[in-house]
Every structure is written in structure tokens, then in C-alpha cells.
């Protein structure tokens, strides 16, 4: 007999790992199947619940003019995301799990990450500067980013490195100022101390700070060796003009971030914070590490490296197994319950071509117009229908077919594979993944008859 | 039989007894260019959006500041060398072929395939064929040839190779590090044992496997091969052991693509016939199974390559899929104790990383603790090279530390060279999961 578990979760991102963790804590034997390394490595590490209210979709609003739009859409970020949830459209995944579901999921999150994250003390969104100099409303943020909040009025120096090209500190500072932050932001670009190759990986620089490696720096006609943290502080000092806090791209150590930060703070005499970065993202990797450890502690098993490509049905029409593809052969993984957490259009959990939009594993129904010119808006930052493509579900998060009936009794969906919300526009990605992941995991576990 | 072999739908393309690599009606952008006879990795290269996640996963780049990393070696190098005035950069020889970049890439760029072809080109066009490095690499890559000679007189060879003067000479003359203990040759090879016992002891029409033992379990650790045979026969399988060459792994890693191609030709020929007769291919070394499964179809196009790839399994994986292995282990018992388990990179890539730990979980008297994600660092022949030895040990450091942090005093892994490195770095005895399972389910005293 093949490999068999109570609950099989397809997808190793934050939705998948949350579902697995929630199910395992209910006593189920859980396996996560993940094609590649977790996409959390590409995530900023910020956990948003709801930053902006969704732009109401066309069918609710009709052909509204620009002025009407500004009346119905509050500008600026939401102060309290929980407040806004009951007013979301019916199709939004938050409406399925409810405000309580979202709160419970954040409690689970807080427990997993411990003191590595901040924001749990309040319902209100925090405003975190991003590497592009935008200000992002978010519910939870890494402790290393705490001193950087945009609501704080202390002046800030942003420090970029010549070789870390994803963060242009002067540009980010200018953007912050034009976003109207209540402080003076200034940017400086320095070269990372030591003799690293010009295309050194950010993990290499982070490792040097973790280990506090001795690096050589050029002085006035002499060369001296200093521990990396001190050398970095020395490099920054000449640029500091009394700012109370200094922001670096998020490369301050892979493991010893708090120690690196503390050392820099005492050397610089200013608060130090990290600005979340794009991929590969250290805050994302640290978050992945925390979730992996929690899953392992709960007994979750991981099988990674090959994609799930299809499924097998049993006599009753339920899913008996999913099939993992590996060089032309397919390996079945059996379970009682399945959670689909494969991501959206970007994560390839939803696929499209010129003919249509599909969910490739179970071929679940994905509502979309037959005319592909209806899939997008003309304005690049417009209200694109494609951003909300995904499966529709019942109250238990089971994907629905075109007739509104559950596709399978024992398949639930979580995270970006769900339709009805636009995580990019409304800044709700991680929150939806956490909340639907937890609900799907618990709901799947409650169906499992074998656990006691 | 599992569903893996009996598709519910007869037209299911996922079941491959016959050849099927790429469906030919699919449009590939490269088709609009003339002479696409040569392997063209451009579409894969174009998939790379420079996120650099591969670079952060590369064990060599992590410790060697001079190594530019997989993104450069793969898509960048591919673009550069398409221009005629650019040679393949010699840093490609510092890639250890662990293939971790493949599983790191969110965009399915065929990185290791690019590295293998670039390395092959570099060795072919740029490497001086009389250089010490070339000769040394050729010797290391063709371990089997040496091993075959050496194992004819195992005691003499073991004595010689264990001799510090010989080791010093190896380092001076050939650049093979003197830091390592040369693996001992068994007094009786696996194949000798196999012939001695008269081949298969079980015959079956529908449960049949062909064993790819590879070089190491033949010449150095025949006990692994024996355990595999006994375990499979215990479950009623007919095991056959066709004539075979090296899987090619050390050849890919050294850019000896011609050697690899010849070896692959022999292996595909000898195994594809058996696959047609209903045999599945089983390997006990995860680099061997990786080679047959992934590298053959990526690099060669012999008839039967794809069907051999689709029908190759790692031994434990196969039993898990086709037998109630977990059930059998639950009612078994063994006196083996604690193991510090390291998942070889090539097991990781095949999706087998957690398997041994999971299986021993259910067996009383044995327990395996995973020592984490780090690479062992030896990567086959890599850690044997004088100039790579230090890099290899630096990569392995994290694994050594984690091994020592566990309660275990014995190591466990499926890869013979990872085992060498684990032993070298910690002094632990290392066992193969198959040996423990055989002990639990078959027991002592069988032949």
C-alpha cells in the first residue's frame, strides 16, 4: 500500500504550513507536499491583514465616474483591518472565516513566531517603510523593523550598499518624504566594509555579520581589520547627522539579527532597523524557519522536490490520492482529507492561457469571463478582474463547481488559490493565507475518523 | 500493485512504459530559429528573472567567496557563451553538482542541466588534456575502472592506499588530497557474492526489479547491496542484477560528458530491455537514481532513456509505494539505537529527504534524527580534490556540528560519499537505512 496520511496539504507556503500546523495540532497525521523550496523565501516577511479596502468590483458599482469612486473608496490605509472585515464583499475569503477566524489565526501566528514579531499589542495597522520607500499598512512586522515605523517622528537615515542594488537609500528616503511621513528621511549609499565580491549574495553579507567576521577596511593610507559589525558602524558614522535611527536593507544576519542590531545600535548611538526587501528575502527565510520548526514540532511530515499533478478518485467520487510527478512517473500520496494551498496566478496554483483560466490539480471551477479582454482593466494599476481569479468555496472552504456544489467532499482550499480578493491591491495576502489555512486545516482534521 | 503502475485511464500519459519526453505539437520559441539540432537551453535561460534565490541555496557559494554561484553558472553563462568570443568561465569547475539550485528556483530554470553542459564544454574545449587536473579528474570520474583493478587484490590495494607514502604521492602527483582515508575495498564484491549465491532466490512474474548497485556498493559496501536483495526477496520480489557501468554522476561533476555518455549507453541498453519486460529499476545510492532519473533524459537521447528514467526508484521509496512497509515495521523490532540522519542533496532533490526518518519513526529499537538541511560538502569526487578539500570541509561543518548535537553516535545516509564525509568529520560509523530495515524485517542468518 502506498503512502497514507490523514490530511495531505498541497503547497508549502504560509497557507499550506498554517493548514498543516492547525490540522496536526488537532491530532491528525499530516503531510505537506511542496514542489519547490517555500515561496516564503520571496516574501517580505510582513504579515498584512487588510491594508486598504477593496475597490468594489464593477457589478456592484456600475459605470461609476472618478468622482463617485472617490466618494465610495476611502483613500489612504485602513487604521483597523478588523473593523473593515464585515463590510467586505460576500465573496471575500475573510467573510467565510469571519473576524473571529482571522483573530484566531493571528493568535496562532503570534505563538509560532514568538518575540520575532511585533504588532500583536494592537488591532491597528502599523505603517512599515518598504525598500521602495512606500509605506505599507501591516498587522505584524519583524521585530527588526520595529524602530523604522513611519508613524514614529524621529528623523531617519537610510543606509544602502553599493552592491545591494535592490535598495537605493536616497531614492527610498525621497519617496518616504513625498509620502508625507512625519520625520526627515535622508539616504546615504556606502560600500559594505570588507573585501567582498561585487555581486556578493546578501546571505554572504548576512553571514559575515552573524559571525562578526573580521574584515579589512581602508583607513587614511593604512588598512585595518575590524569585526564586521563594528566596521559597518564605522562606515556609517561619517554619514550620520544626528538622526535618532538608522535603517538598513534587511540583511542584518540570518540567525543573529537581534545581536547584530544591538551591536550596531550601541556603536552608532542610534536605533537601528531593517527595511524589508524583495527576493531572496531574509525576513521571509526567517519566517519560513519559524513555521517549519513549529510544523516539525507538531509532527508534520514534509515531502518536497516534485510537483503534484493530478489525483485519483475513490468509488464515492471523493479524492483518494494526489499524484506527484517525477521524471515521467507518478507517485500517489493517499489521505482522507486534502488541503489545496498552491497559490494564485504567481504561485502557479491558478493557471491561465489564451483560452481560459484553470486550477490545474483538481480542475476545480475558476469563475472567469469567456472573453479574455474582460480579464483585465486598461489602466496598469486599475481594478483588474484577473487579480481576483481563484476558486469559490462553501463555508467550509470546499471549492465549488460551476453549479455551486462542492467539487469534492474532502478537498478544501486556502490562501491565494482562493478567488474573490485582490491581495496586492488590498494588502491582505498573508492574513488571508493564515486565516483560511487555519480554518481549512482544522476543518479537514475534524473530518478525520482515525485520530482519537 | 500500486496505482503508480496501474493508471485508471488507459490513455494516461503519466504512465510510461514507452518513450515520451516532450509532446511534439507544443510550440517552442526556439523553433523559429534555424539549426536547433544542438541542445538549446535558451527557453530555460529566459525563464530566469534574476531573483537570486538559487545563489542563497548554493553550498559552495556559501563558503567560497570566489565562486559566482548558480545564477551565473547557469543562465548567465549560457547567454555569454552563445557569443563566439566568450569562453566558458573556469569557475564552472567549482560547482559540485549538488543540484540544490534546481529545487530553489521558483521559475523551473533547468540550472543543473546548464551547469552540466557548460562544464562539459569547458572540459572539452578549454582544459589541457595532459594537465594534472585533467588526468586527476579523469581518474576520479572513472572510479569504477580503478575500483575494478583494485578489488581484484583488495587486501593489497587497501594496504597500499592506506599507506601514507602512497597518499602523499597521490597528493603531490595527482592532486588527490592526502587528508582522506581511501575507502576500503571489500574482500568480496557484491557481484561476486551474487554469482556465488546463484543469482535470484525468488522468481516472480509480477513483482520484479532490476538492481542498479552502482560502483560503491559493488566494490566497497556490498553489505548494502546484500541488504537490499534480502529485503526485496523478503517481500517476494524477483531481483535481477544486469551488467552495468557507472551511473555517470562523477563524470557529470567533472565535465567528462563523453565518458558519461558511453556509460549511460550501456546502462540504458541493459536496463530498458528489462523495463519492457516489466521490471522496475531500483538503486540504493541516491546519486545513481538521480542520474538515471534526471540527468540521463536531460543530456542524452538513447532509445529507452525516458522509460528507464520513469521506472527508476530509490529502493526504500519503491517498497513504501508498493508494500505496506510502515505496517511491517510497526510489528518489527531491532536493536539498532539512535542515528544521526543526513539527507543527501540528491535524495532531497528527488523528494526523499524525510523518508528514512519517517520509516524509523515507526520501528521500535531504532530512531533517526534529521541533522538538518546542510550539504555534507563532499559531493562525490569534489572533496577528494586537493584544492577543494578545504571548501568541502567548510561546507560540511554545519552537518558535523549537528551530528554531534544529537544523542546518536552512529550516522545514517543513503549516499556513499556523504557517508565518507560524515565519518571523516565526526569519526562516527555510518549505516545505510536499508541495512537497518533488513535487520528488522529479515534478520541475521540469511544469505
XYZ file of N, CA, C and O in Angstrom, chain B residues 82-173:
368
model
N 26.964 31.921 -25.759
C 26.343 31.903 -27.084
C 27.060 32.852 -28.043
O 26.999 32.698 -29.240
N 27.735 33.837 -27.479
C 28.561 34.727 -28.293
C 29.896 34.018 -28.535
O 30.471 33.462 -27.619
N 30.392 34.123 -29.742
C 31.546 33.287 -30.058
C 32.838 33.714 -29.375
O 33.750 32.930 -29.212
N 32.909 34.986 -28.968
C 34.163 35.410 -28.380
C 34.231 35.200 -26.869
O 35.104 35.704 -26.209
N 33.269 34.466 -26.338
C 33.310 34.200 -24.901
C 33.526 32.727 -24.624
O 32.800 31.888 -25.138
N 34.530 32.433 -23.802
C 34.736 31.062 -23.376
C 33.902 30.803 -22.129
O 33.519 31.728 -21.424
N 33.676 29.511 -21.870
C 33.025 29.146 -20.614
C 33.975 29.524 -19.482
O 35.168 29.267 -19.548
N 33.446 30.141 -18.451
C 34.278 30.589 -17.343
C 34.760 29.390 -16.525
O 33.994 28.459 -16.268
N 36.040 29.425 -16.123
C 36.581 28.240 -15.441
C 35.974 28.012 -14.056
O 36.125 26.944 -13.479
N 35.255 29.016 -13.537
C 34.631 28.808 -12.223
C 33.582 27.702 -12.250
O 33.187 27.198 -11.200
N 33.155 27.312 -13.448
C 32.144 26.258 -13.518
C 32.689 24.948 -12.911
O 31.936 24.103 -12.450
N 34.026 24.816 -12.875
C 34.621 23.614 -12.290
C 34.512 23.610 -10.768
O 34.803 22.610 -10.122
N 34.114 24.735 -10.189
C 33.944 24.765 -8.739
C 32.535 24.393 -8.296
O 32.274 24.256 -7.113
N 31.646 24.230 -9.262
C 30.293 23.745 -8.928
C 30.414 22.275 -8.563
O 31.097 21.519 -9.238
N 29.771 21.870 -7.485
C 29.934 20.492 -7.032
C 28.824 19.582 -7.536
O 28.794 18.408 -7.209
N 27.911 20.114 -8.325
C 26.792 19.344 -8.878
C 25.875 18.766 -7.808
O 25.353 17.677 -7.958
N 25.667 19.509 -6.733
C 24.718 19.038 -5.713
C 23.285 19.207 -6.196
O 22.370 18.578 -5.702
N 23.072 20.094 -7.172
C 21.781 20.314 -7.818
C 20.736 20.950 -6.914
O 19.544 20.899 -7.188
N 21.188 21.562 -5.830
C 20.245 22.241 -4.943
C 19.590 23.437 -5.608
O 18.470 23.805 -5.286
N 20.296 24.065 -6.525
C 19.739 25.231 -7.211
C 18.450 24.868 -7.940
O 17.540 25.682 -8.043
N 18.376 23.611 -8.419
C 17.159 23.194 -9.124
C 15.937 23.328 -8.234
O 14.895 23.812 -8.668
N 16.050 22.879 -6.992
C 14.848 22.934 -6.147
C 14.634 24.319 -5.551
O 13.561 24.616 -5.045
N 15.661 25.174 -5.628
C 15.476 26.524 -5.112
C 14.745 27.408 -6.113
O 14.039 28.329 -5.734
N 14.903 27.125 -7.384
C 14.394 28.038 -8.411
C 12.869 28.043 -8.465
O 12.253 27.017 -8.689
N 12.246 29.208 -8.262
C 10.789 29.269 -8.327
C 10.279 29.299 -9.759
O 9.092 29.313 -10.002
N 11.195 29.317 -10.727
C 10.776 29.517 -12.102
C 11.141 28.340 -13.007
O 11.112 28.451 -14.218
N 11.490 27.216 -12.403
C 11.800 25.999 -13.173
C 12.917 26.162 -14.197
O 12.896 25.530 -15.249
N 13.894 27.003 -13.926
C 15.050 27.103 -14.815
C 15.884 25.826 -14.636
O 16.167 25.435 -13.515
N 16.253 25.152 -15.735
C 16.996 23.896 -15.598
C 18.464 24.149 -15.269
O 19.354 23.912 -16.078
N 18.721 24.633 -14.060
C 20.073 25.086 -13.722
C 21.116 23.976 -13.812
O 22.159 24.147 -14.437
N 20.845 22.826 -13.197
C 21.896 21.809 -13.175
C 22.179 21.279 -14.576
O 23.303 20.918 -14.898
N 21.165 21.266 -15.417
C 21.387 20.848 -16.800
C 22.329 21.842 -17.495
O 23.228 21.452 -18.234
N 22.124 23.118 -17.222
C 23.005 24.138 -17.799
C 24.424 23.981 -17.280
O 25.395 24.130 -18.020
N 24.543 23.710 -15.993
C 25.883 23.542 -15.414
C 26.585 22.342 -16.036
O 27.763 22.392 -16.363
N 25.829 21.252 -16.171
C 26.443 20.063 -16.752
C 26.908 20.296 -18.188
O 27.995 19.866 -18.574
N 26.108 20.982 -18.974
C 26.526 21.201 -20.369
C 27.683 22.190 -20.427
O 28.617 22.003 -21.191
N 27.638 23.230 -19.594
C 28.739 24.203 -19.597
C 30.037 23.544 -19.165
O 31.095 23.760 -19.756
N 29.944 22.705 -18.148
C 31.150 22.040 -17.655
C 31.711 21.107 -18.723
O 32.917 21.037 -18.940
N 30.790 20.399 -19.388
C 31.223 19.512 -20.457
C 31.957 20.294 -21.544
O 33.025 19.887 -22.016
N 31.407 21.444 -21.916
C 32.041 22.261 -22.945
C 33.394 22.781 -22.486
O 34.355 22.823 -23.251
N 33.449 23.186 -21.237
C 34.699 23.719 -20.708
C 35.805 22.665 -20.774
O 36.906 22.919 -21.254
N 35.481 21.473 -20.309
C 36.486 20.413 -20.277
C 36.894 20.027 -21.697
O 38.071 19.850 -22.011
N 35.907 19.948 -22.572
C 36.159 19.558 -23.952
C 37.046 20.584 -24.685
O 38.020 20.229 -25.325
N 36.699 21.849 -24.544
C 37.347 22.869 -25.372
C 38.526 23.563 -24.713
O 39.405 24.075 -25.393
N 38.508 23.664 -23.393
C 39.480 24.537 -22.762
C 40.485 23.836 -21.872
O 41.511 24.401 -21.538
N 40.163 22.635 -21.445
C 41.061 22.028 -20.476
C 42.189 21.301 -21.195
O 41.950 20.558 -22.142
N 43.409 21.533 -20.754
C 44.585 20.878 -21.306
C 44.536 19.384 -20.960
O 44.476 19.006 -19.792
N 44.520 18.551 -21.997
C 44.274 17.128 -21.754
C 45.458 16.413 -21.089
O 45.343 15.283 -20.652
N 46.619 17.080 -21.050
C 47.736 16.439 -20.362
C 47.995 17.061 -18.998
O 48.967 16.752 -18.338
N 47.088 17.982 -18.605
C 47.308 18.649 -17.325
C 47.053 17.688 -16.175
O 46.307 16.715 -16.305
N 47.675 18.009 -15.051
C 47.492 17.199 -13.868
C 46.011 17.163 -13.485
O 45.468 16.137 -13.122
N 45.366 18.334 -13.605
C 43.968 18.415 -13.204
C 43.086 17.503 -14.053
O 42.231 16.788 -13.547
N 43.341 17.530 -15.364
C 42.515 16.710 -16.251
C 42.711 15.225 -15.935
O 41.753 14.467 -15.793
N 43.982 14.850 -15.805
C 44.288 13.439 -15.542
C 43.656 13.011 -14.221
O 42.992 11.974 -14.130
N 43.835 13.867 -13.212
C 43.270 13.558 -11.896
C 41.739 13.427 -11.975
O 41.163 12.467 -11.482
N 41.118 14.404 -12.612
C 39.656 14.372 -12.706
C 39.158 13.143 -13.459
O 38.153 12.548 -13.122
N 39.920 12.798 -14.491
C 39.536 11.636 -15.285
C 39.606 10.372 -14.429
O 38.718 9.518 -14.475
N 40.661 10.297 -13.618
C 40.808 9.133 -12.741
C 39.674 9.092 -11.727
O 39.020 8.071 -11.526
N 39.407 10.248 -11.092
C 38.351 10.284 -10.084
C 37.000 9.977 -10.702
O 36.197 9.225 -10.148
N 36.752 10.546 -11.872
C 35.452 10.359 -12.513
C 35.243 8.912 -12.930
O 34.130 8.412 -12.944
N 36.346 8.260 -13.259
C 36.246 6.862 -13.686
C 36.651 5.931 -12.556
O 37.400 4.982 -12.752
N 36.124 6.220 -11.376
C 36.421 5.446 -10.181
C 36.253 3.948 -10.431
O 37.025 3.134 -9.970
N 35.239 3.610 -11.214
C 34.933 2.207 -11.418
C 36.117 1.448 -12.032
O 36.394 0.320 -11.651
N 36.798 2.087 -12.978
C 37.919 1.426 -13.631
C 39.004 1.083 -12.609
O 39.527 -0.024 -12.579
N 39.296 2.071 -11.778
C 40.269 1.843 -10.716
C 39.798 0.772 -9.760
O 40.548 -0.112 -9.370
N 38.528 0.915 -9.382
C 37.973 0.013 -8.377
C 37.997 -1.424 -8.877
O 38.264 -2.351 -8.121
N 37.763 -1.585 -10.172
C 37.737 -2.940 -10.704
C 39.103 -3.597 -10.576
O 39.225 -4.749 -10.181
N 40.138 -2.821 -10.893
C 41.503 -3.326 -10.732
C 41.804 -3.578 -9.259
O 42.241 -4.669 -8.877
N 41.532 -2.558 -8.460
C 41.876 -2.625 -7.041
C 41.190 -3.765 -6.332
O 41.786 -4.435 -5.475
N 39.924 -4.001 -6.691
C 39.171 -5.003 -5.952
C 39.580 -6.423 -6.323
O 39.161 -7.371 -5.695
N 40.410 -6.555 -7.362
C 40.926 -7.891 -7.687
C 41.892 -8.356 -6.603
O 42.030 -9.539 -6.330
N 42.578 -7.408 -6.032
C 43.512 -7.732 -4.947
C 43.215 -6.785 -3.769
O 44.016 -5.928 -3.439
N 42.029 -6.951 -3.162
C 41.562 -5.939 -2.201
C 42.535 -5.695 -1.056
O 42.742 -4.549 -0.667
N 43.134 -6.753 -0.528
C 43.977 -6.533 0.641
C 45.219 -5.722 0.287
O 45.606 -4.818 1.008
N 45.799 -6.063 -0.857
C 46.991 -5.330 -1.298
C 46.624 -3.855 -1.560
O 47.323 -2.943 -1.112
N 45.504 -3.655 -2.236
C 45.101 -2.283 -2.545
C 44.821 -1.499 -1.272
O 45.264 -0.360 -1.121
N 44.084 -2.122 -0.357
C 43.775 -1.436 0.897
C 45.059 -1.064 1.628
O 45.178 0.024 2.184
N 46.020 -2.004 1.601
C 47.291 -1.740 2.273
C 47.997 -0.560 1.597
O 48.430 0.376 2.253
N 48.048 -0.617 0.287
C 48.744 0.446 -0.448
C 48.072 1.799 -0.271
O 48.715 2.801 0.026
N 46.739 1.828 -0.443
C 46.042 3.094 -0.403
C 45.999 3.667 1.009
O 45.814 4.862 1.201
N 46.143 2.779 1.990
C 46.166 3.244 3.373
C 47.545 3.740 3.775
O 47.751 4.264 4.864
N 48.510 3.545 2.881
C 49.891 3.883 3.182
C 50.126 5.384 3.007
O 49.780 5.961 1.978
N 50.699 5.985 4.007
C 50.806 7.450 3.962
C 51.741 7.925 2.853
O 51.570 9.008 2.309
N 52.729 7.092 2.498
C 53.623 7.482 1.396
C 52.854 7.535 0.086
O 52.993 8.467 -0.716
N 52.011 6.526 -0.113
C 51.206 6.499 -1.334
C 50.267 7.699 -1.356
O 50.083 8.363 -2.375
N 49.691 7.993 -0.183
C 48.756 9.133 -0.120
C 49.464 10.434 -0.425
O 48.942 11.279 -1.138
N 50.682 10.564 0.119
C 51.443 11.786 -0.135
C 51.759 11.900 -1.626
O 51.673 12.977 -2.225
N 52.101 10.776 -2.215
C 52.409 10.778 -3.647
C 51.166 11.144 -4.461
O 51.230 11.915 -5.422
N 50.015 10.584 -4.050
C 48.761 10.920 -4.730
C 48.502 12.414 -4.707
O 48.048 12.990 -5.683
N 48.791 13.008 -3.559
C 48.517 14.436 -3.442
C 49.483 15.230 -4.317
O 49.095 16.124 -5.052
N 50.777 14.870 -4.215
C 51.790 15.608 -4.978
C 51.607 15.424 -6.487
O 51.593 16.377 -7.244
N 51.479 14.164 -6.882
C 51.464 13.882 -8.315
C 50.112 14.176 -8.948
O 50.020 14.667 -10.054
